[in-house]
């Protein structure tokens, strides 16, 4: 079930990015936290919306903690 939830979250992110393109902070987040553009966009969206993220990636978890984004517990 955890992977299905992660897949659903990814699909939601892709849809949201199409509806609400990421702002100018995405590249800065990617550079500051050594993230892929995809992970930085996911983090930036969570920051803008004030929502937690679901991830198993250690770099993304650390970046989320650094910017005050909570993790969605599975």
PDB file of N, CA and C in Angstrom:
ATOM      1  N   UNK A   1       0.815  -1.197   0.000  1.00  0.00           N
ATOM      2  CA  UNK A   1       0.000   0.000   0.000  1.00  0.00           C
ATOM      3  C   UNK A   1       0.858   1.260   0.000  1.00  0.00           C
ATOM      4  N   UNK A   2       2.021   1.221   0.637  1.00  0.00           N
ATOM      5  CA  UNK A   2       2.882   2.387   0.695  1.00  0.00           C
ATOM      6  C   UNK A   2       3.314   2.865  -0.679  1.00  0.00           C
ATOM      7  N   UNK A   3       3.672   1.916  -1.564  1.00  0.00           N
ATOM      8  CA  UNK A   3       4.089   2.297  -2.914  1.00  0.00           C
ATOM      9  C   UNK A   3       2.915   2.837  -3.716  1.00  0.00           C
ATOM     10  N   UNK A   4       1.720   2.291  -3.491  1.00  0.00           N
ATOM     11  CA  UNK A   4       0.543   2.809  -4.186  1.00  0.00           C
ATOM     12  C   UNK A   4       0.267   4.246  -3.766  1.00  0.00           C
ATOM     13  N   UNK A   5       0.426   4.528  -2.470  1.00  0.00           N
ATOM     14  CA  UNK A   5       0.227   5.884  -1.965  1.00  0.00           C
ATOM     15  C   UNK A   5       1.263   6.832  -2.548  1.00  0.00           C
ATOM     16  N   UNK A   6       2.501   6.371  -2.617  1.00  0.00           N
ATOM     17  CA  UNK A   6       3.560   7.196  -3.193  1.00  0.00           C
ATOM     18  C   UNK A   6       3.288   7.460  -4.665  1.00  0.00           C
ATOM     19  N   UNK A   7       2.789   6.450  -5.383  1.00  0.00           N
ATOM     20  CA  UNK A   7       2.435   6.627  -6.789  1.00  0.00           C
ATOM     21  C   UNK A   7       1.307   7.629  -6.961  1.00  0.00           C
ATOM     22  N   UNK A   8       0.318   7.559  -6.078  1.00  0.00           N
ATOM     23  CA  UNK A   8      -0.800   8.504  -6.132  1.00  0.00           C
ATOM     24  C   UNK A   8      -0.314   9.918  -5.843  1.00  0.00           C
ATOM     25  N   UNK A   9       0.595  10.047  -4.877  1.00  0.00           N
ATOM     26  CA  UNK A   9       1.135  11.370  -4.552  1.00  0.00           C
ATOM     27  C   UNK A   9       1.913  11.934  -5.731  1.00  0.00           C
ATOM     28  N   UNK A  10       2.650  11.082  -6.428  1.00  0.00           N
ATOM     29  CA  UNK A  10       3.410  11.524  -7.601  1.00  0.00           C
ATOM     30  C   UNK A  10       2.471  12.002  -8.692  1.00  0.00           C
ATOM     31  N   UNK A  11       1.397  11.259  -8.931  1.00  0.00           N
ATOM     32  CA  UNK A  11       0.425  11.661  -9.937  1.00  0.00           C
ATOM     33  C   UNK A  11      -0.209  12.996  -9.570  1.00  0.00           C
ATOM     34  N   UNK A  12      -0.530  13.184  -8.294  1.00  0.00           N
ATOM     35  CA  UNK A  12      -1.111  14.449  -7.847  1.00  0.00           C
ATOM     36  C   UNK A  12      -0.130  15.589  -8.061  1.00  0.00           C
ATOM     37  N   UNK A  13       1.142  15.332  -7.770  1.00  0.00           N
ATOM     38  CA  UNK A  13       2.166  16.363  -7.965  1.00  0.00           C
ATOM     39  C   UNK A  13       2.266  16.746  -9.435  1.00  0.00           C
ATOM     40  N   UNK A  14       2.302  15.761 -10.305  1.00  0.00           N
ATOM     41  CA  UNK A  14       2.417  16.043 -11.731  1.00  0.00           C
ATOM     42  C   UNK A  14       1.229  16.874 -12.211  1.00  0.00           C
ATOM     43  N   UNK A  15       0.046  16.552 -11.743  1.00  0.00           N
ATOM     44  CA  UNK A  15      -1.150  17.314 -12.109  1.00  0.00           C
ATOM     45  C   UNK A  15      -1.060  18.733 -11.571  1.00  0.00           C
ATOM     46  N   UNK A  16      -0.652  18.860 -10.317  1.00  0.00           N
ATOM     47  CA  UNK A  16      -0.549  20.188  -9.701  1.00  0.00           C
ATOM     48  C   UNK A  16       0.493  21.048 -10.414  1.00  0.00           C
ATOM     49  N   UNK A  17       1.597  20.456 -10.817  1.00  0.00           N
ATOM     50  CA  UNK A  17       2.632  21.225 -11.500  1.00  0.00           C
ATOM     51  C   UNK A  17       2.141  21.719 -12.859  1.00  0.00           C
ATOM     52  N   UNK A  18       1.252  20.969 -13.483  1.00  0.00           N
ATOM     53  CA  UNK A  18       0.685  21.421 -14.749  1.00  0.00           C
ATOM     54  C   UNK A  18      -0.281  22.578 -14.522  1.00  0.00           C
ATOM     55  N   UNK A  19      -1.035  22.523 -13.428  1.00  0.00           N
ATOM     56  CA  UNK A  19      -2.010  23.567 -13.136  1.00  0.00           C
ATOM     57  C   UNK A  19      -1.379  24.807 -12.523  1.00  0.00           C
ATOM     58  N   UNK A  20      -0.377  24.584 -11.682  1.00  0.00           N
ATOM     59  CA  UNK A  20       0.285  25.674 -10.962  1.00  0.00           C
ATOM     60  C   UNK A  20       1.787  25.539 -11.137  1.00  0.00           C
ATOM     61  N   UNK A  21       2.348  26.040 -12.217  1.00  0.00           N
ATOM     62  CA  UNK A  21       3.783  25.885 -12.455  1.00  0.00           C
ATOM     63  C   UNK A  21       4.607  26.391 -11.270  1.00  0.00           C
ATOM     64  N   UNK A  22       5.703  25.712 -11.022  1.00  0.00           N
ATOM     65  CA  UNK A  22       6.565  26.055  -9.889  1.00  0.00           C
ATOM     66  C   UNK A  22       7.106  27.471 -10.037  1.00  0.00           C
ATOM     67  N   UNK A  23       7.278  28.112  -8.924  1.00  0.00           N
ATOM     68  CA  UNK A  23       7.793  29.473  -8.913  1.00  0.00           C
ATOM     69  C   UNK A  23       9.294  29.514  -9.068  1.00  0.00           C
ATOM     70  N   UNK A  24       9.868  30.669  -8.869  1.00  0.00           N
ATOM     71  CA  UNK A  24      11.299  30.865  -9.062  1.00  0.00           C
ATOM     72  C   UNK A  24      12.182  30.233  -8.009  1.00  0.00           C
ATOM     73  N   UNK A  25      11.604  29.717  -6.934  1.00  0.00           N
ATOM     74  CA  UNK A  25      12.411  29.136  -5.864  1.00  0.00           C
ATOM     75  C   UNK A  25      12.868  27.716  -6.160  1.00  0.00           C
ATOM     76  N   UNK A  26      12.334  27.089  -7.180  1.00  0.00           N
ATOM     77  CA  UNK A  26      12.644  25.686  -7.444  1.00  0.00           C
ATOM     78  C   UNK A  26      14.124  25.469  -7.737  1.00  0.00           C
ATOM     79  N   UNK A  27      14.684  26.253  -8.614  1.00  0.00           N
ATOM     80  CA  UNK A  27      16.097  26.090  -8.960  1.00  0.00           C
ATOM     81  C   UNK A  27      16.985  26.382  -7.761  1.00  0.00           C
ATOM     82  N   UNK A  28      16.632  27.407  -6.999  1.00  0.00           N
ATOM     83  CA  UNK A  28      17.401  27.721  -5.796  1.00  0.00           C
ATOM     84  C   UNK A  28      17.354  26.602  -4.775  1.00  0.00           C
ATOM     85  N   UNK A  29      16.192  25.983  -4.600  1.00  0.00           N
ATOM     86  CA  UNK A  29      16.081  24.836  -3.683  1.00  0.00           C
ATOM     87  C   UNK A  29      16.928  23.669  -4.174  1.00  0.00           C
ATOM     88  N   UNK A  30      16.866  23.416  -5.473  1.00  0.00           N
ATOM     89  CA  UNK A  30      17.647  22.317  -6.043  1.00  0.00           C
ATOM     90  C   UNK A  30      19.136  22.526  -5.790  1.00  0.00           C
ATOM     91  N   UNK A  31      19.603  23.729  -6.013  1.00  0.00           N
ATOM     92  CA  UNK A  31      21.027  24.019  -5.813  1.00  0.00           C
ATOM     93  C   UNK A  31      21.419  24.002  -4.337  1.00  0.00           C
ATOM     94  N   UNK A  32      20.596  24.603  -3.509  1.00  0.00           N
ATOM     95  CA  UNK A  32      20.925  24.714  -2.083  1.00  0.00           C
ATOM     96  C   UNK A  32      20.948  23.370  -1.376  1.00  0.00           C
ATOM     97  N   UNK A  33      20.100  22.430  -1.841  1.00  0.00           N
ATOM     98  CA  UNK A  33      19.977  21.154  -1.137  1.00  0.00           C
ATOM     99  C   UNK A  33      20.415  19.965  -1.984  1.00  0.00           C
ATOM    100  N   UNK A  34      21.050  20.251  -3.122  1.00  0.00           N
ATOM    101  CA  UNK A  34      21.544  19.204  -4.015  1.00  0.00           C
ATOM    102  C   UNK A  34      20.429  18.227  -4.395  1.00  0.00           C
ATOM    103  N   UNK A  35      19.291  18.778  -4.845  1.00  0.00           N
ATOM    104  CA  UNK A  35      18.136  17.976  -5.230  1.00  0.00           C
ATOM    105  C   UNK A  35      17.974  17.978  -6.743  1.00  0.00           C
ATOM    106  N   UNK A  36      17.282  16.970  -7.245  1.00  0.00           N
ATOM    107  CA  UNK A  36      16.894  16.988  -8.657  1.00  0.00           C
ATOM    108  C   UNK A  36      15.837  18.079  -8.845  1.00  0.00           C
ATOM    109  N   UNK A  37      15.637  18.497 -10.068  1.00  0.00           N
ATOM    110  CA  UNK A  37      14.613  19.502 -10.347  1.00  0.00           C
ATOM    111  C   UNK A  37      13.240  18.990  -9.937  1.00  0.00           C
ATOM    112  N   UNK A  38      12.982  17.707 -10.165  1.00  0.00           N
ATOM    113  CA  UNK A  38      11.703  17.105  -9.797  1.00  0.00           C
ATOM    114  C   UNK A  38      11.486  17.184  -8.289  1.00  0.00           C
ATOM    115  N   UNK A  39      12.497  16.768  -7.512  1.00  0.00           N
ATOM    116  CA  UNK A  39      12.371  16.808  -6.047  1.00  0.00           C
ATOM    117  C   UNK A  39      12.229  18.239  -5.538  1.00  0.00           C
ATOM    118  N   UNK A  40      12.970  19.151  -6.136  1.00  0.00           N
ATOM    119  CA  UNK A  40      12.878  20.556  -5.721  1.00  0.00           C
ATOM    120  C   UNK A  40      11.497  21.131  -6.030  1.00  0.00           C
ATOM    121  N   UNK A  41      10.928  20.753  -7.162  1.00  0.00           N
ATOM    122  CA  UNK A  41       9.582  21.226  -7.512  1.00  0.00           C
ATOM    123  C   UNK A  41       8.552  20.673  -6.532  1.00  0.00           C
ATOM    124  N   UNK A  42       8.704  19.420  -6.160  1.00  0.00           N
ATOM    125  CA  UNK A  42       7.816  18.781  -5.182  1.00  0.00           C
ATOM    126  C   UNK A  42       7.910  19.512  -3.842  1.00  0.00           C
ATOM    127  N   UNK A  43       9.133  19.814  -3.418  1.00  0.00           N
ATOM    128  CA  UNK A  43       9.353  20.513  -2.150  1.00  0.00           C
ATOM    129  C   UNK A  43       8.807  21.938  -2.206  1.00  0.00           C
ATOM    130  N   UNK A  44       9.043  22.613  -3.313  1.00  0.00           N
ATOM    131  CA  UNK A  44       8.572  23.995  -3.460  1.00  0.00           C
ATOM    132  C   UNK A  44       7.046  24.056  -3.439  1.00  0.00           C
ATOM    133  N   UNK A  45       6.398  23.087  -4.067  1.00  0.00           N
ATOM    134  CA  UNK A  45       4.942  23.028  -4.051  1.00  0.00           C
ATOM    135  C   UNK A  45       4.423  22.812  -2.628  1.00  0.00           C
ATOM    136  N   UNK A  46       5.055  21.922  -1.894  1.00  0.00           N
ATOM    137  CA  UNK A  46       4.668  21.677  -0.501  1.00  0.00           C
ATOM    138  C   UNK A  46       4.845  22.935   0.341  1.00  0.00           C
ATOM    139  N   UNK A  47       5.912  23.675   0.096  1.00  0.00           N
ATOM    140  CA  UNK A  47       6.151  24.916   0.825  1.00  0.00           C
ATOM    141  C   UNK A  47       5.049  25.930   0.529  1.00  0.00           C
ATOM    142  N   UNK A  48       4.711  26.083  -0.757  1.00  0.00           N
ATOM    143  CA  UNK A  48       3.678  27.053  -1.144  1.00  0.00           C
ATOM    144  C   UNK A  48       2.312  26.707  -0.589  1.00  0.00           C
ATOM    145  N   UNK A  49       1.999  25.429  -0.574  1.00  0.00           N
ATOM    146  CA  UNK A  49       0.676  24.976  -0.138  1.00  0.00           C
ATOM    147  C   UNK A  49       0.605  24.692   1.360  1.00  0.00           C
ATOM    148  N   UNK A  50       1.751  24.681   2.034  1.00  0.00           N
ATOM    149  CA  UNK A  50       1.762  24.383   3.464  1.00  0.00           C
ATOM    150  C   UNK A  50       1.374  22.944   3.762  1.00  0.00           C
ATOM    151  N   UNK A  51       1.788  22.040   2.881  1.00  0.00           N
ATOM    152  CA  UNK A  51       1.436  20.632   3.014  1.00  0.00           C
ATOM    153  C   UNK A  51       2.665  19.773   3.285  1.00  0.00           C
ATOM    154  N   UNK A  52       2.469  18.622   3.920  1.00  0.00           N
ATOM    155  CA  UNK A  52       3.589  17.694   4.117  1.00  0.00           C
ATOM    156  C   UNK A  52       3.913  16.977   2.806  1.00  0.00           C
ATOM    157  N   UNK A  53       5.085  16.371   2.751  1.00  0.00           N
ATOM    158  CA  UNK A  53       5.466  15.581   1.582  1.00  0.00           C
ATOM    159  C   UNK A  53       5.588  14.115   1.980  1.00  0.00           C
ATOM    160  N   UNK A  54       5.436  13.245   0.992  1.00  0.00           N
ATOM    161  CA  UNK A  54       5.637  11.809   1.174  1.00  0.00           C
ATOM    162  C   UNK A  54       6.855  11.430   0.347  1.00  0.00           C
ATOM    163  N   UNK A  55       7.899  10.949   0.999  1.00  0.00           N
ATOM    164  CA  UNK A  55       9.107  10.552   0.283  1.00  0.00           C
ATOM    165  C   UNK A  55       9.874   9.508   1.073  1.00  0.00           C
ATOM    166  N   UNK A  56      10.631   8.711   0.358  1.00  0.00           N
ATOM    167  CA  UNK A  56      11.554   7.761   0.968  1.00  0.00           C
ATOM    168  C   UNK A  56      13.003   8.203   0.740  1.00  0.00           C
ATOM    169  N   UNK A  57      13.187   9.312   0.017  1.00  0.00           N
ATOM    170  CA  UNK A  57      14.508   9.820  -0.353  1.00  0.00           C
ATOM    171  C   UNK A  57      15.133  10.599   0.800  1.00  0.00           C
ATOM    172  N   UNK A  58      16.332  10.187   1.217  1.00  0.00           N
ATOM    173  CA  UNK A  58      16.986  10.827   2.365  1.00  0.00           C
ATOM    174  C   UNK A  58      17.354  12.285   2.110  1.00  0.00           C
ATOM    175  N   UNK A  59      17.811  12.606   0.897  1.00  0.00           N
ATOM    176  CA  UNK A  59      18.160  14.007   0.595  1.00  0.00           C
ATOM    177  C   UNK A  59      16.927  14.896   0.641  1.00  0.00           C
ATOM    178  N   UNK A  60      15.821  14.399   0.118  1.00  0.00           N
ATOM    179  CA  UNK A  60      14.595  15.187   0.126  1.00  0.00           C
ATOM    180  C   UNK A  60      14.056  15.333   1.547  1.00  0.00           C
ATOM    181  N   UNK A  61      14.173  14.292   2.354  1.00  0.00           N
ATOM    182  CA  UNK A  61      13.761  14.384   3.759  1.00  0.00           C
ATOM    183  C   UNK A  61      14.572  15.460   4.481  1.00  0.00           C
ATOM    184  N   UNK A  62      15.888  15.461   4.259  1.00  0.00           N
ATOM    185  CA  UNK A  62      16.755  16.449   4.910  1.00  0.00           C
ATOM    186  C   UNK A  62      16.432  17.863   4.445  1.00  0.00           C
ATOM    187  N   UNK A  63      16.188  18.028   3.145  1.00  0.00           N
ATOM    188  CA  UNK A  63      15.849  19.347   2.609  1.00  0.00           C
ATOM    189  C   UNK A  63      14.516  19.828   3.181  1.00  0.00           C
ATOM    190  N   UNK A  64      13.553  18.923   3.281  1.00  0.00           N
ATOM    191  CA  UNK A  64      12.250  19.286   3.845  1.00  0.00           C
ATOM    192  C   UNK A  64      12.404  19.755   5.285  1.00  0.00           C
ATOM    193  N   UNK A  65      13.191  19.040   6.063  1.00  0.00           N
ATOM    194  CA  UNK A  65      13.417  19.436   7.454  1.00  0.00           C
ATOM    195  C   UNK A  65      14.086  20.808   7.518  1.00  0.00           C
ATOM    196  N   UNK A  66      15.017  21.050   6.606  1.00  0.00           N
ATOM    197  CA  UNK A  66      15.757  22.317   6.604  1.00  0.00           C
ATOM    198  C   UNK A  66      14.857  23.519   6.297  1.00  0.00           C
ATOM    199  N   UNK A  67      13.811  23.300   5.504  1.00  0.00           N
ATOM    200  CA  UNK A  67      12.930  24.419   5.139  1.00  0.00           C
ATOM    201  C   UNK A  67      11.604  24.390   5.903  1.00  0.00           C
ATOM    202  N   UNK A  68      11.479  23.461   6.844  1.00  0.00           N
ATOM    203  CA  UNK A  68      10.297  23.431   7.700  1.00  0.00           C
ATOM    204  C   UNK A  68       9.075  22.736   7.119  1.00  0.00           C
ATOM    205  N   UNK A  69       9.285  21.865   6.150  1.00  0.00           N
ATOM    206  CA  UNK A  69       8.175  21.090   5.589  1.00  0.00           C
ATOM    207  C   UNK A  69       8.134  19.754   6.299  1.00  0.00           C
ATOM    208  N   UNK A  70       6.949  19.397   6.787  1.00  0.00           N
ATOM    209  CA  UNK A  70       6.834  18.132   7.509  1.00  0.00           C
ATOM    210  C   UNK A  70       6.686  16.969   6.540  1.00  0.00           C
ATOM    211  N   UNK A  71       6.910  15.770   7.051  1.00  0.00           N
ATOM    212  CA  UNK A  71       6.803  14.551   6.264  1.00  0.00           C
ATOM    213  C   UNK A  71       5.477  13.875   6.527  1.00  0.00           C
ATOM    214  N   UNK A  72       4.857  13.379   5.460  1.00  0.00           N
ATOM    215  CA  UNK A  72       3.628  12.615   5.589  1.00  0.00           C
ATOM    216  C   UNK A  72       4.022  11.215   6.028  1.00  0.00           C
ATOM    217  N   UNK A  73       3.530  10.787   7.171  1.00  0.00           N
ATOM    218  CA  UNK A  73       3.924   9.471   7.674  1.00  0.00           C
ATOM    219  C   UNK A  73       3.046   8.391   7.044  1.00  0.00           C
ATOM    220  N   UNK A  74       3.716   7.346   6.606  1.00  0.00           N
ATOM    221  CA  UNK A  74       3.039   6.228   5.941  1.00  0.00           C
ATOM    222  C   UNK A  74       2.902   5.079   6.934  1.00  0.00           C
TER     223      UNK A  74
END
